[in-house]
Tab-separated table of C-alpha atoms in Angstrom:
chain	number	residue	atom	x	y	z
A	1	MET	CA	155.070	81.892	-229.129
A	2	ASP	CA	157.120	79.672	-226.821
A	3	PHE	CA	155.406	76.265	-226.752
A	4	ARG	CA	157.878	74.695	-224.340
A	5	LEU	CA	156.608	73.660	-220.916
A	6	ASN	CA	158.279	75.266	-217.932
A	7	GLU	CA	159.908	73.159	-215.236
A	8	GLU	CA	156.802	72.946	-213.034
A	9	GLN	CA	154.603	71.971	-215.973
A	10	GLN	CA	157.057	69.260	-216.996
A	11	MET	CA	157.059	67.892	-213.457
A	12	LEU	CA	153.253	67.897	-213.466
A	13	ARG	CA	153.178	65.996	-216.757
A	14	ASP	CA	155.746	63.461	-215.516
A	15	MET	CA	153.754	62.883	-212.320
A	16	VAL	CA	150.513	62.187	-214.200
A	17	GLU	CA	152.313	59.919	-216.666
A	18	ARG	CA	153.741	57.894	-213.777
A	19	PHE	CA	150.244	57.554	-212.330
A	20	VAL	CA	148.992	56.282	-215.678
A	21	GLN	CA	151.842	53.805	-216.117
A	22	GLU	CA	151.469	52.396	-212.613
A	23	ARG	CA	147.683	52.225	-212.392
A	24	PHE	CA	146.400	51.608	-215.905
A	25	ASP	CA	146.783	48.832	-218.415
A	26	PRO	CA	144.418	47.869	-221.258
A	27	ALA	CA	143.823	44.455	-219.717
A	28	VAL	CA	142.749	45.845	-216.329
A	29	ARG	CA	140.867	48.937	-217.508
A	30	PRO	CA	137.530	47.066	-217.840
A	31	HIS	CA	137.850	46.092	-214.164
A	32	HIS	CA	138.060	49.769	-213.214
A	33	ARG	CA	134.674	50.237	-214.929
A	34	ILE	CA	132.917	47.423	-213.007
A	35	PRO	CA	131.911	49.386	-209.850
A	36	ALA	CA	128.516	51.068	-209.919
A	37	ALA	CA	130.293	54.424	-209.967
A	38	GLY	CA	132.083	53.429	-213.179
A	39	PHE	CA	135.573	53.997	-211.790
A	40	ASP	CA	137.972	52.799	-209.094
A	41	GLY	CA	137.596	54.678	-205.807
A	42	GLY	CA	141.203	53.902	-204.890
A	43	ASN	CA	142.481	55.658	-208.000
A	44	TRP	CA	140.284	58.657	-207.193
A	45	VAL	CA	141.785	58.959	-203.712
A	46	LEU	CA	145.267	58.720	-205.224
A	47	LEU	CA	144.459	61.541	-207.646
A	48	ALA	CA	143.421	63.619	-204.625
A	49	GLU	CA	146.639	62.785	-202.781
A	50	LEU	CA	148.628	63.888	-205.837
A	51	GLY	CA	146.843	67.252	-205.690
A	52	LEU	CA	145.182	66.851	-209.072
A	53	LEU	CA	141.639	67.263	-207.730
A	54	ALA	CA	142.647	70.609	-206.199
A	55	LEU	CA	144.626	71.729	-209.260
A	56	PRO	CA	141.945	73.834	-211.026
A	57	LEU	CA	140.634	75.509	-207.873
A	58	ALA	CA	141.767	78.979	-206.826
A	59	GLU	CA	144.123	79.370	-203.881
A	60	GLU	CA	141.423	81.066	-201.787
A	61	ASP	CA	139.322	77.930	-202.283
A	62	GLY	CA	142.143	75.686	-201.098
A	63	GLY	CA	143.294	74.834	-204.613
A	64	LEU	CA	146.522	75.090	-206.606
A	65	ALA	CA	145.299	77.666	-209.177
A	66	GLY	CA	146.241	75.659	-212.246
A	67	GLY	CA	145.780	77.560	-215.492
A	68	PRO	CA	144.750	76.433	-218.999
A	69	VAL	CA	148.197	75.051	-219.817
A	70	GLU	CA	148.416	73.017	-216.595
A	71	LEU	CA	144.937	71.581	-217.139
A	72	MET	CA	145.856	70.821	-220.753
A	73	VAL	CA	148.979	68.943	-219.633
A	74	VAL	CA	147.012	66.828	-217.148
A	75	ALA	CA	144.177	66.080	-219.581
A	76	GLU	CA	146.550	65.002	-222.348
A	77	ALA	CA	148.445	62.653	-220.017
A	78	LEU	CA	145.202	61.137	-218.722
A	79	GLY	CA	144.049	60.717	-222.310
A	80	ARG	CA	147.171	58.779	-223.255
A	81	GLY	CA	146.310	56.270	-220.546
A	82	VAL	CA	142.567	56.214	-221.371
A	83	VAL	CA	141.999	56.785	-217.655
A	84	ALA	CA	138.554	55.747	-216.398
A	85	GLU	CA	138.130	58.340	-213.634
A	86	PRO	CA	135.713	61.251	-214.405
A	87	TYR	CA	138.336	63.963	-213.871
A	88	LEU	CA	137.008	66.074	-216.737
A	89	THR	CA	133.316	66.048	-215.854
A	90	GLU	CA	133.553	66.014	-212.067
A	91	ILE	CA	136.568	68.199	-211.265
A	92	LEU	CA	137.092	70.441	-214.275
A	93	PHE	CA	133.345	70.859	-214.871
A	94	ALA	CA	131.338	70.387	-211.677
A	95	GLY	CA	134.129	71.343	-209.264
A	96	GLN	CA	135.017	74.541	-211.074
A	97	LEU	CA	131.349	75.447	-211.526
A	98	LEU	CA	130.787	75.118	-207.783
A	99	ALA	CA	133.872	77.244	-207.106
A	100	ARG	CA	132.715	79.992	-209.473
A	101	ALA	CA	128.965	79.972	-208.886
A	102	GLY	CA	128.503	78.683	-205.339
A	103	THR	CA	127.645	80.819	-202.341
A	104	PRO	CA	130.335	81.131	-199.656
A	105	ALA	CA	128.412	78.666	-197.475
A	106	GLN	CA	128.065	76.131	-200.295
A	107	LYS	CA	131.736	76.356	-201.165
A	108	GLU	CA	132.753	75.964	-197.540
A	109	ARG	CA	130.534	72.900	-197.220
A	110	PHE	CA	131.691	71.080	-200.342
A	111	LEU	CA	134.863	72.337	-202.018
A	112	ALA	CA	137.466	71.041	-199.555
A	113	ASN	CA	135.855	67.601	-199.556
A	114	VAL	CA	135.681	67.566	-203.353
A	115	ALA	CA	139.396	68.374	-203.560
A	116	ALA	CA	140.097	65.607	-201.029
A	117	GLY	CA	138.131	63.065	-203.062
A	118	ALA	CA	135.652	62.518	-200.215
A	119	VAL	CA	132.609	64.076	-201.901
A	120	HIS	CA	131.397	63.731	-205.494
A	121	ILE	CA	129.359	66.320	-207.371
A	122	ALA	CA	127.893	66.396	-210.873
A	123	VAL	CA	126.283	68.922	-213.194
A	124	ALA	CA	122.680	68.202	-214.194
A	125	HIS	CA	122.017	70.429	-217.183
A	126	ALA	CA	121.114	68.437	-220.310
A	127	GLU	CA	117.463	67.542	-220.829
A	128	PRO	CA	115.939	64.850	-223.052
A	129	ALA	CA	115.037	67.321	-225.812
A	130	SER	CA	117.759	69.967	-225.383
A	131	ARG	CA	120.632	68.361	-227.338
A	132	PHE	CA	123.465	70.977	-227.266
A	133	ALA	CA	121.381	74.130	-226.685
A	134	LEU	CA	122.336	75.641	-223.329
A	135	ASP	CA	119.219	77.790	-223.111
A	136	ASP	CA	116.759	74.936	-223.799
A	137	VAL	CA	115.762	74.380	-220.161
A	138	GLU	CA	112.283	73.269	-219.118
A	139	THR	CA	113.118	72.342	-215.496
A	140	ARG	CA	111.492	74.809	-213.069
A	141	PHE	CA	112.410	76.245	-209.684
A	142	THR	CA	109.464	77.497	-207.637
A	143	ASP	CA	109.200	78.219	-203.913
A	144	GLY	CA	112.501	76.535	-203.095
A	145	ARG	CA	111.737	73.359	-205.051
A	146	ILE	CA	112.715	71.941	-208.444
A	147	ASP	CA	110.576	70.008	-210.935
A	148	GLY	CA	111.874	68.510	-214.168
A	149	THR	CA	114.068	65.882	-215.777
A	150	LYS	CA	117.795	65.935	-216.446
A	151	THR	CA	119.765	63.403	-218.462
A	152	PHE	CA	123.359	62.583	-219.456
A	153	ILE	CA	124.661	63.316	-215.957
A	154	VAL	CA	128.103	61.745	-216.234
A	155	ALA	CA	129.132	59.921	-213.030
A	156	GLY	CA	125.696	60.776	-211.676
A	157	ALA	CA	125.349	57.290	-210.232
A	158	ALA	CA	127.839	58.005	-207.461
A	159	THR	CA	127.366	61.680	-206.738
A	160	ASP	CA	126.568	63.334	-203.404
A	161	ALA	CA	125.134	66.550	-204.861
A	162	PHE	CA	123.965	67.995	-208.158
A	163	ILE	CA	124.341	71.438	-209.664
A	164	VAL	CA	121.050	71.808	-211.536
A	165	THR	CA	120.007	74.368	-214.141
A	166	ALA	CA	116.379	75.499	-213.890
A	167	ARG	CA	114.157	78.437	-214.810
A	168	GLY	CA	113.148	80.624	-211.928
A	169	GLU	CA	109.787	82.294	-211.511
A	170	ASP	CA	111.049	85.263	-213.557
A	171	GLY	CA	112.003	82.966	-216.461
A	172	THR	CA	115.756	83.357	-216.133
A	173	ILE	CA	117.953	80.237	-215.969
A	174	GLY	CA	119.733	79.871	-212.645
A	175	LEU	CA	121.932	77.306	-210.930
A	176	TYR	CA	120.712	75.328	-207.913
A	177	LEU	CA	122.401	72.922	-205.537
A	178	VAL	CA	120.513	69.720	-204.772
A	179	GLU	CA	121.589	67.035	-202.310
A	180	ALA	CA	121.552	63.559	-203.889
A	181	GLY	CA	119.494	62.210	-201.001
A	182	ALA	CA	116.826	64.912	-201.181
A	183	ALA	CA	113.153	64.005	-201.388
A	184	GLY	CA	111.458	63.740	-204.757
A	185	ILE	CA	114.430	62.384	-206.711
A	186	THR	CA	114.147	59.385	-209.041
A	187	ARG	CA	117.286	58.110	-210.756
A	188	GLN	CA	117.924	55.796	-213.668
A	189	ASP	CA	121.569	54.801	-214.175
A	190	TYR	CA	123.011	53.650	-217.479
A	191	ARG	CA	126.373	53.070	-219.150
A	192	LEU	CA	127.910	55.283	-221.812
A	193	ILE	CA	129.792	54.008	-224.838
A	194	ASP	CA	133.160	54.155	-223.049
A	195	GLY	CA	131.868	52.225	-220.022
A	196	ALA	CA	131.424	55.277	-217.788
A	197	THR	CA	128.197	55.637	-215.839
A	198	ALA	CA	125.605	58.335	-216.348
A	199	ALA	CA	122.197	59.005	-214.882
A	200	GLN	CA	118.834	60.420	-215.779
A	201	ILE	CA	117.299	62.218	-212.824
A	202	GLY	CA	113.711	63.203	-212.227
A	203	PHE	CA	112.964	66.007	-209.755
A	204	ALA	CA	109.484	66.280	-208.277
A	205	GLY	CA	109.166	69.022	-205.697
A	206	THR	CA	112.806	68.466	-204.715
A	207	PRO	CA	114.321	70.964	-202.233
A	208	ALA	CA	117.071	73.057	-203.839
A	209	GLU	CA	119.397	75.877	-202.797
A	210	PRO	CA	119.896	78.797	-205.190
A	211	MET	CA	123.537	79.413	-206.088
A	212	ALA	CA	125.194	82.789	-206.505
A	213	GLY	CA	125.896	82.401	-210.228
A	214	ASP	CA	123.701	81.804	-213.250
A	215	ILE	CA	123.892	80.070	-216.620
A	216	SER	CA	126.347	82.646	-217.998
A	217	ILE	CA	129.007	81.159	-215.711
A	218	LEU	CA	128.139	77.689	-216.989
A	219	ALA	CA	128.451	78.858	-220.607
A	220	ALA	CA	131.825	80.510	-219.986
A	221	LEU	CA	133.140	77.402	-218.254
A	222	ILE	CA	132.030	75.102	-221.081
A	223	ASP	CA	133.911	77.344	-223.503
A	224	GLU	CA	137.088	76.976	-221.423
A	225	LEU	CA	136.593	73.214	-221.117
A	226	ARG	CA	137.090	72.822	-224.853
A	227	VAL	CA	140.836	72.997	-224.190
A	228	PRO	CA	141.084	70.039	-221.769
A	229	ILE	CA	138.556	68.088	-223.871
A	230	ALA	CA	140.711	68.618	-226.950
A	231	ALA	CA	143.821	67.809	-224.893
A	232	GLU	CA	142.397	64.483	-223.748
A	233	MET	CA	141.495	63.653	-227.346
A	234	LEU	CA	145.052	64.512	-228.391
A	235	GLY	CA	146.351	62.157	-225.707
A	236	LEU	CA	144.096	59.435	-227.089
A	237	MET	CA	145.344	60.166	-230.606
A	238	SER	CA	148.969	59.876	-229.511
A	239	ALA	CA	148.312	56.567	-227.765
A	240	LEU	CA	146.463	55.200	-230.796
A	241	PHE	CA	149.155	56.317	-233.235
A	242	ASP	CA	152.045	54.899	-231.184
A	243	THR	CA	150.233	51.605	-230.577
A	244	THR	CA	149.400	51.222	-234.262
A	245	LEU	CA	152.937	52.108	-235.348
A	246	ASP	CA	154.341	49.410	-233.079
A	247	TYR	CA	151.798	46.900	-234.373
A	248	ILE	CA	152.433	47.401	-238.125
A	249	ARG	CA	156.144	46.906	-237.504
A	250	VAL	CA	155.622	43.384	-236.163
A	251	ARG	CA	152.469	42.242	-238.012
A	252	LYS	CA	153.574	40.243	-241.046
A	253	GLN	CA	151.773	39.449	-244.253
A	254	PHE	CA	153.221	37.880	-247.405
A	255	GLY	CA	156.491	37.429	-245.538
A	256	ALA	CA	156.966	41.135	-244.679
A	257	SER	CA	155.787	43.520	-241.982
A	258	ILE	CA	152.729	45.430	-243.135
A	259	GLY	CA	154.498	48.621	-242.123
A	260	SER	CA	156.809	48.138	-245.098
A	261	PHE	CA	153.889	48.447	-247.546
A	262	GLN	CA	153.751	51.854	-249.195
A	263	ALA	CA	149.978	52.183	-248.861
A	264	ILE	CA	150.206	51.624	-245.102
A	265	GLN	CA	153.061	54.122	-244.816
A	266	HIS	CA	150.972	56.763	-246.602
A	267	ARG	CA	148.068	56.186	-244.244
A	268	MET	CA	150.314	56.454	-241.190
A	269	ALA	CA	151.940	59.610	-242.559
A	270	ASP	CA	148.494	61.191	-242.920
A	271	GLN	CA	147.667	60.314	-239.315
A	272	TYR	CA	150.994	61.641	-238.061
A	273	MET	CA	150.214	64.970	-239.711
A	274	ALA	CA	146.762	64.941	-238.098
A	275	VAL	CA	148.332	64.467	-234.655
A	276	GLU	CA	150.793	67.324	-235.183
A	277	GLN	CA	148.158	69.669	-236.604
A	278	SER	CA	145.919	68.862	-233.655
A	279	ARG	CA	148.750	69.623	-231.243
A	280	SER	CA	149.368	73.010	-232.866
A	281	LEU	CA	145.676	73.949	-232.701
A	282	LEU	CA	145.481	72.810	-229.072
A	283	TYR	CA	148.484	74.891	-228.010
A	284	ARG	CA	147.090	77.914	-229.807
A	285	ALA	CA	143.748	77.477	-228.046
A	286	ALA	CA	145.379	77.024	-224.621
A	287	LEU	CA	147.448	80.188	-225.008
A	288	ALA	CA	144.800	82.342	-226.710
A	289	GLU	CA	143.567	85.408	-224.842
A	290	GLY	CA	141.186	88.236	-225.577
A	291	GLU	CA	139.557	88.633	-228.971
A	292	GLY	CA	139.687	85.437	-230.966
A	293	ALA	CA	140.218	83.167	-227.950
A	294	GLU	CA	136.722	81.688	-228.100
A	295	ALA	CA	137.037	80.938	-231.808
A	296	ALA	CA	140.437	79.323	-231.224
A	297	ARG	CA	138.998	76.998	-228.578
A	298	ILE	CA	135.945	76.069	-230.634
A	299	GLY	CA	138.028	75.507	-233.766
A	300	ALA	CA	140.527	73.317	-231.936
A	301	LYS	CA	137.838	71.076	-230.481
A	302	ALA	CA	135.994	70.784	-233.803
A	303	TYR	CA	139.127	69.820	-235.762
A	304	ILE	CA	140.574	67.467	-233.143
A	305	ALA	CA	137.230	65.696	-232.696
A	306	GLU	CA	137.015	64.864	-236.398
A	307	ALA	CA	140.703	64.022	-236.740
A	308	GLY	CA	140.661	61.917	-233.574
A	309	VAL	CA	137.703	59.770	-234.618
A	310	ARG	CA	139.237	59.288	-238.076
A	311	LEU	CA	142.585	58.240	-236.576
A	312	ALA	CA	140.867	55.799	-234.204
A	313	GLU	CA	138.998	54.218	-237.106
A	314	GLU	CA	142.267	53.860	-239.022
A	315	ALA	CA	143.886	52.235	-235.993
A	316	ILE	CA	141.074	49.690	-235.743
A	317	GLN	CA	141.307	48.883	-239.450
A	318	LEU	CA	145.064	48.362	-239.299
A	319	HIS	CA	144.765	46.140	-236.232
A	320	GLY	CA	141.953	44.108	-237.757
A	321	GLY	CA	139.659	42.201	-235.394
A	322	MET	CA	142.139	42.613	-232.518
A	323	GLY	CA	141.454	46.346	-232.563
A	324	ILE	CA	138.113	46.046	-230.805
A	325	THR	CA	139.102	43.563	-228.098
A	326	ASP	CA	139.450	44.543	-224.432
A	327	GLU	CA	143.057	43.322	-224.444
A	328	LEU	CA	144.212	46.263	-226.578
A	329	ILE	CA	143.987	49.971	-225.838
A	330	VAL	CA	142.666	50.695	-229.346
A	331	GLY	CA	139.020	49.815	-228.736
A	332	HIS	CA	138.929	51.590	-225.364
A	333	ALA	CA	140.441	54.745	-226.854
A	334	TYR	CA	138.028	54.710	-229.799
A	335	LYS	CA	134.985	54.548	-227.522
A	336	ARG	CA	136.305	57.335	-225.323
A	337	MET	CA	137.069	59.418	-228.426
A	338	LEU	CA	133.497	59.078	-229.660
A	339	LEU	CA	132.180	60.346	-226.332
A	340	LEU	CA	134.542	63.320	-226.112
A	341	ALA	CA	133.981	64.285	-229.744
A	342	SER	CA	130.324	65.039	-228.945
A	343	LEU	CA	130.703	66.392	-225.423
A	344	PHE	CA	128.926	69.795	-225.242
A	345	GLY	CA	128.666	69.765	-229.043
A	346	ASP	CA	129.499	67.404	-231.905
A	347	PRO	CA	131.891	68.561	-234.680
A	348	ASP	CA	129.056	69.864	-236.888
A	349	THR	CA	127.629	71.920	-234.021
A	350	GLU	CA	131.068	73.245	-233.096
A	351	ILE	CA	131.795	74.260	-236.707
A	352	LYS	CA	128.575	76.319	-236.733
A	353	ARG	CA	129.628	77.922	-233.446
A	354	TYR	CA	133.071	78.616	-234.918
A	355	ALA	CA	131.511	80.376	-237.913
A	356	ALA	CA	129.376	82.486	-235.558
A	357	ALA	CA	132.384	83.367	-233.380
A	358	MET	CA	134.374	84.501	-236.429
A	359	ARG	CA	131.723	86.980	-237.569
């Protein structure tokens, strides 16, 4: 396989890296989290102007038709900067779900504004007792209205519409579009470990529009999202490794840099291998097609999640108390890593799914 990026992909990566360098710094990142939405609206508009919000959408939907490799490149670059904006959950998840499962009228009403950064949407699927089971849905849709509770709606505090999973009168799980200002909605906002906002939403006789697709489209999309999730974690790993390497070169103890100690060198060598192994698994997952592709994506996410959390913990140990301060990227990256490692399934759950996919 040829793992080299083509010219357009390299330009895309360079553009995102410039955005990260110009707009993000460990010292200012907490300020981006202060707004009720959990991110800076100005940065979101800039991402739209760069075309990144339209990147995953098909050309007929006004998008740029970015494929798995392009989305991987963007996610990894955003991960290296520990970017606060909910690109993964809002654009790659909710935006693509709307594009694939929405009716023509729903897509016409929302997609262009989503790509322009003017409208925010979120997926409301998880329920208090569902954990990672996609088919554990108690929310009901009857006579055009939804009743139930959804939780862990990332960026749900600032959304204009929700894509909600609910059981219809025939018992099948469908997708429904709900306006954020609709009657019968109660919302409780809270902060996640990385500072992002999330919401728990209660629906009580809330008007909802059926969408064209069903939960099978949601399941297929979540499978594909393992690649950008793993890519963002790889970006975090690279940032953590480089930051730690720089630090052990200048941190002195007993009159010598701690990077000169053999025990520290062994630990860093192990983490370097983890980064490179993660990169290989990610590239394989991004390029996989047909039989075995699902297993490749699940396996990549499971391995990178474990390796990423372990690397982040090593980085904190080697930095000492400074590793958890807001002034350094290490603590921010660790918190983001913990969130991504369990998104749609923690490593143990993903390993069980991998075993099932390999049968």
